[in-house]
Short mmCIF file of C-alpha atoms in Angstrom, two decimals:
data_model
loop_
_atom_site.label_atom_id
_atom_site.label_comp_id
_atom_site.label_asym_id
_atom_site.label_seq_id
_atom_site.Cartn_x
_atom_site.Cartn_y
_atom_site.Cartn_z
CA UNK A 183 -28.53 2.12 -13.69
CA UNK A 184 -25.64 1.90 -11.23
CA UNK A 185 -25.42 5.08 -8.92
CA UNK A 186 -21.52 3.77 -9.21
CA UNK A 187 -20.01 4.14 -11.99
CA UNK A 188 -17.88 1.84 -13.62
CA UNK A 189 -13.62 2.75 -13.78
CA UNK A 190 -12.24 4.27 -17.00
CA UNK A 191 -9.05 1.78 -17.26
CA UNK A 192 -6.18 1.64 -14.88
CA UNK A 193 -5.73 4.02 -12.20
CA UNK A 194 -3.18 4.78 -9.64
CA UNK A 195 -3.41 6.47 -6.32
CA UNK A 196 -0.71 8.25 -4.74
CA UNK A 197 -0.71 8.36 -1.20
CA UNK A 198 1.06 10.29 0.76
CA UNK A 199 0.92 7.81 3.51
CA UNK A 200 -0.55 4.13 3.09
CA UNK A 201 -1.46 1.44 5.58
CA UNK A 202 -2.48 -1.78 4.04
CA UNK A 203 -3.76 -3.48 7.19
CA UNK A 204 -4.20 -2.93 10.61
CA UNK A 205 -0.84 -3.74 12.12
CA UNK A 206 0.85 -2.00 9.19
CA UNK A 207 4.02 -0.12 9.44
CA UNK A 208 2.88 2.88 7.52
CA UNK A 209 4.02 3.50 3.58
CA UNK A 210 5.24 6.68 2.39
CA UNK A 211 4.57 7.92 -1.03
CA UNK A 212 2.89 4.40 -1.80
CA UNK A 213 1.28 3.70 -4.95
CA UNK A 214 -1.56 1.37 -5.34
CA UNK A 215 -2.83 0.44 -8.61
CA UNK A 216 -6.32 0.01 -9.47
CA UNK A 217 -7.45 -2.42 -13.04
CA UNK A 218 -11.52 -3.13 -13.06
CA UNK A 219 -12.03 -2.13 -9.71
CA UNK A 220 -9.41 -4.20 -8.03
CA UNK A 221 -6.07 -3.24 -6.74
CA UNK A 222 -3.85 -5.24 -8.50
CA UNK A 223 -0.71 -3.56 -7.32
CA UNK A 224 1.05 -1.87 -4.15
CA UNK A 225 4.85 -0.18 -4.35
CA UNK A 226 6.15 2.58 -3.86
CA UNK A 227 4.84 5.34 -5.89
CA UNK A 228 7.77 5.34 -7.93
CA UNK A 229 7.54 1.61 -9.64
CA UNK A 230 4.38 1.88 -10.18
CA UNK A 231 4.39 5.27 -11.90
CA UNK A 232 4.92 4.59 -15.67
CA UNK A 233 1.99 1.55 -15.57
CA UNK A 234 -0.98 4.18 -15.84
CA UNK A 235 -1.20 7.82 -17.74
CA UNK A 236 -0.60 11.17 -15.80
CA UNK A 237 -4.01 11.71 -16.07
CA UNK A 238 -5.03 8.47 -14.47
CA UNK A 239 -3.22 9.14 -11.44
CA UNK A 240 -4.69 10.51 -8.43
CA UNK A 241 -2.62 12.49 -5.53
CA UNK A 242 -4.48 11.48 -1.59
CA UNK A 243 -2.83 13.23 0.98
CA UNK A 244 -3.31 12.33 4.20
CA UNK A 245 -3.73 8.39 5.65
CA UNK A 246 -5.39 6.46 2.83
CA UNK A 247 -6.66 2.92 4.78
CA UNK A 248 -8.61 -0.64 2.92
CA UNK A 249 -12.14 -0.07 2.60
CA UNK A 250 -14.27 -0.82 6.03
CA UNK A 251 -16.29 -4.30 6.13
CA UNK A 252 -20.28 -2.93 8.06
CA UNK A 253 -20.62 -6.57 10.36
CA UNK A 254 -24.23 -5.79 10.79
CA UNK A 255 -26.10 -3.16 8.72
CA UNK A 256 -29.94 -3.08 8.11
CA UNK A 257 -29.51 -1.01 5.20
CA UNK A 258 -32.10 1.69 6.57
CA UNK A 259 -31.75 5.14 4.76
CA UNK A 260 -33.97 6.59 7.33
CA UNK A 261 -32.54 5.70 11.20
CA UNK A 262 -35.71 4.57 13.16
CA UNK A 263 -34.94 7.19 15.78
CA UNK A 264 -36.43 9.87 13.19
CA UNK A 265 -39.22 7.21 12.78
CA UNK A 266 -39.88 7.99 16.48
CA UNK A 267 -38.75 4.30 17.34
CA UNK A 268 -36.55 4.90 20.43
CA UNK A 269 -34.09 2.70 22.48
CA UNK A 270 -35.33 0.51 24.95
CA UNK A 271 -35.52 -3.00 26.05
CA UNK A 272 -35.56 -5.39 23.48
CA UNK A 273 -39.32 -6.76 22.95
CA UNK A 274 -40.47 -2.98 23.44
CA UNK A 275 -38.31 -2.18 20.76
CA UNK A 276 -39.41 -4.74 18.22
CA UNK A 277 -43.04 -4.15 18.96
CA UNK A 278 -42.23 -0.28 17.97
CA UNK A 279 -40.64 -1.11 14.59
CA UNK A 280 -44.19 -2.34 13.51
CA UNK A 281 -45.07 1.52 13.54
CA UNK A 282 -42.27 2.68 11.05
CA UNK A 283 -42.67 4.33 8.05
CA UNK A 284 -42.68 1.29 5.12
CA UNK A 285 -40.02 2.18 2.47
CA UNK A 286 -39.79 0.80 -0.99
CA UNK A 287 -36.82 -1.95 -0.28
CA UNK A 288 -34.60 -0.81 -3.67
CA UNK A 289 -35.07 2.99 -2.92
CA UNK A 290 -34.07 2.59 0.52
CA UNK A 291 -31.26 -0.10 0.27
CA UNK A 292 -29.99 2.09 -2.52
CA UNK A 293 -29.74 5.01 -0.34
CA UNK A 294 -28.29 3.37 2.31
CA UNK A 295 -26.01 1.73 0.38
CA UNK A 296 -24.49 5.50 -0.83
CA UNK A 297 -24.08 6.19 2.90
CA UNK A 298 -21.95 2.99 3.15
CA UNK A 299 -19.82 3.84 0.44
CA UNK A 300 -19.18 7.43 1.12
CA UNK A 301 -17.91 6.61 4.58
CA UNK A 302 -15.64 3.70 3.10
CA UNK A 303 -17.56 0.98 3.49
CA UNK A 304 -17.29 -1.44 0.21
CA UNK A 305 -18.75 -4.72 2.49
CA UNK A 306 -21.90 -5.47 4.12
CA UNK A 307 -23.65 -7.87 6.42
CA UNK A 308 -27.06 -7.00 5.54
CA UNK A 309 -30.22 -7.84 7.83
CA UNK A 310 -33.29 -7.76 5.83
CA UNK A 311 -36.62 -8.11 7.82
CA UNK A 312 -40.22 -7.29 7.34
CA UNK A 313 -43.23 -7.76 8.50
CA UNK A 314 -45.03 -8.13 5.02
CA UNK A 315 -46.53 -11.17 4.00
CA UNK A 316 -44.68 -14.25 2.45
CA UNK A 317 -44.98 -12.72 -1.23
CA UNK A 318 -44.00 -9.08 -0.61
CA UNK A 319 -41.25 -10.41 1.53
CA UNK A 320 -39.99 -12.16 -1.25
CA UNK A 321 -40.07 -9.48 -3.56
CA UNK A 322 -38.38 -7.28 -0.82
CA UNK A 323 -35.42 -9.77 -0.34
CA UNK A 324 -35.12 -9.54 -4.25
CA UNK A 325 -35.26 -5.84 -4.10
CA UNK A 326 -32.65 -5.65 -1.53
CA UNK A 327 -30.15 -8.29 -3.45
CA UNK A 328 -31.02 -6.19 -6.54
CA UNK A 329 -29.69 -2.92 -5.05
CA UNK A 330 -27.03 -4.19 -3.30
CA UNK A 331 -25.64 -5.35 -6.32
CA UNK A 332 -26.18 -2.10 -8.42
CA UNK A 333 -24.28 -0.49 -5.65
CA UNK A 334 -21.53 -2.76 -6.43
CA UNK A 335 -21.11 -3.66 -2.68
CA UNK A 336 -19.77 -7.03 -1.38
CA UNK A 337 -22.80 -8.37 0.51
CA UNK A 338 -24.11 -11.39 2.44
CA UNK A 339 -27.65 -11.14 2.84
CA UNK A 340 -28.96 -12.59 5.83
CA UNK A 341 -33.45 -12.79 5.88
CA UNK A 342 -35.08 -11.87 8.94
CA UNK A 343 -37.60 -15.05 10.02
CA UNK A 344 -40.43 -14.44 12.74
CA UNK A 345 -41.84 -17.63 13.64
CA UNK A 346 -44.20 -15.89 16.31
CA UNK A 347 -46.49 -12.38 15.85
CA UNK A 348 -44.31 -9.66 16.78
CA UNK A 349 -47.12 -7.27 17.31
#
């Protein structure tokens, strides 16, 4: 089951101020109407008013912005630094990760993927990489697809491939 649920029909956001992309002259009392999940609609608040019920309208004050795109996420619900892995050069760091705590791939793509979305994050570049063999890798990668769509994020799923031993 989805930690996301589905929308209940149409709904419409009110914003008190609306910028629709980066170089955006800012909206004023902008409406943006939301069918399925998708916005299918942005006016001002006023011609868009009578498409969905009072109760499916939501007031936002302050600057409501498009969802955030993560470039580069490896979907980690615990950050390595709390797995003692620190920052440092490069082939020290990759040696360390071998020493991290192994997480069930669905529980902890699933987590992360509630972090994403709570700080407006609806698209992901995920990195998945293990150091499991070929089989449990495998699974893993399916785990991780698996979760990420649950979550209902937009994802591209890049594999981690180590063609030499990392430890």
């Amino acid at each position: 089951m989805s930690p996301f649920p589905p929308p209940a029909g149409p709904l419409l956001l009110r914003c008190r101020t609306l910028l629709t992309h980066a170089r955006a002259v800012p909206l004023r009392d902008a409406g943006v109407l939301v069918e399925n999940g998708t916005v299918v609609a942005v006016a001002p608040f006023a011609e868009l008013a009578d498409r969905t019920p009072a109760d499916r309208t939501t007031e936002l004050d302050g600057v409501v912005l498009p969802a955030f795109t993560d470039a580069h996420s490896h979907l980690r619900a615990l950050p390595l630094g709390e797995q003692g892995v620190a920052d440092t050069d490069l082939e020290t760091w990759v040696v360390r990760l071998t020493g991290t705590t192994a997480l069930d791939p669905y529980d902890d793509t699933t987590a992360a993927a509630v972090a994403l979305v709570a700080t407006g994050v609806t698209t992901v570049q995920a990195i998945h990489h293990s150091f499991a063999d070929a089989d449990t890798y495998a699974a893993g990668v399916r785990a991780v697809a698996s979760a990420l769509t649950e979550a209902g994020l937009r994802a591209e799923l890049a594999v981690g491939i180590t063609d030499r031993a990392a430890g």
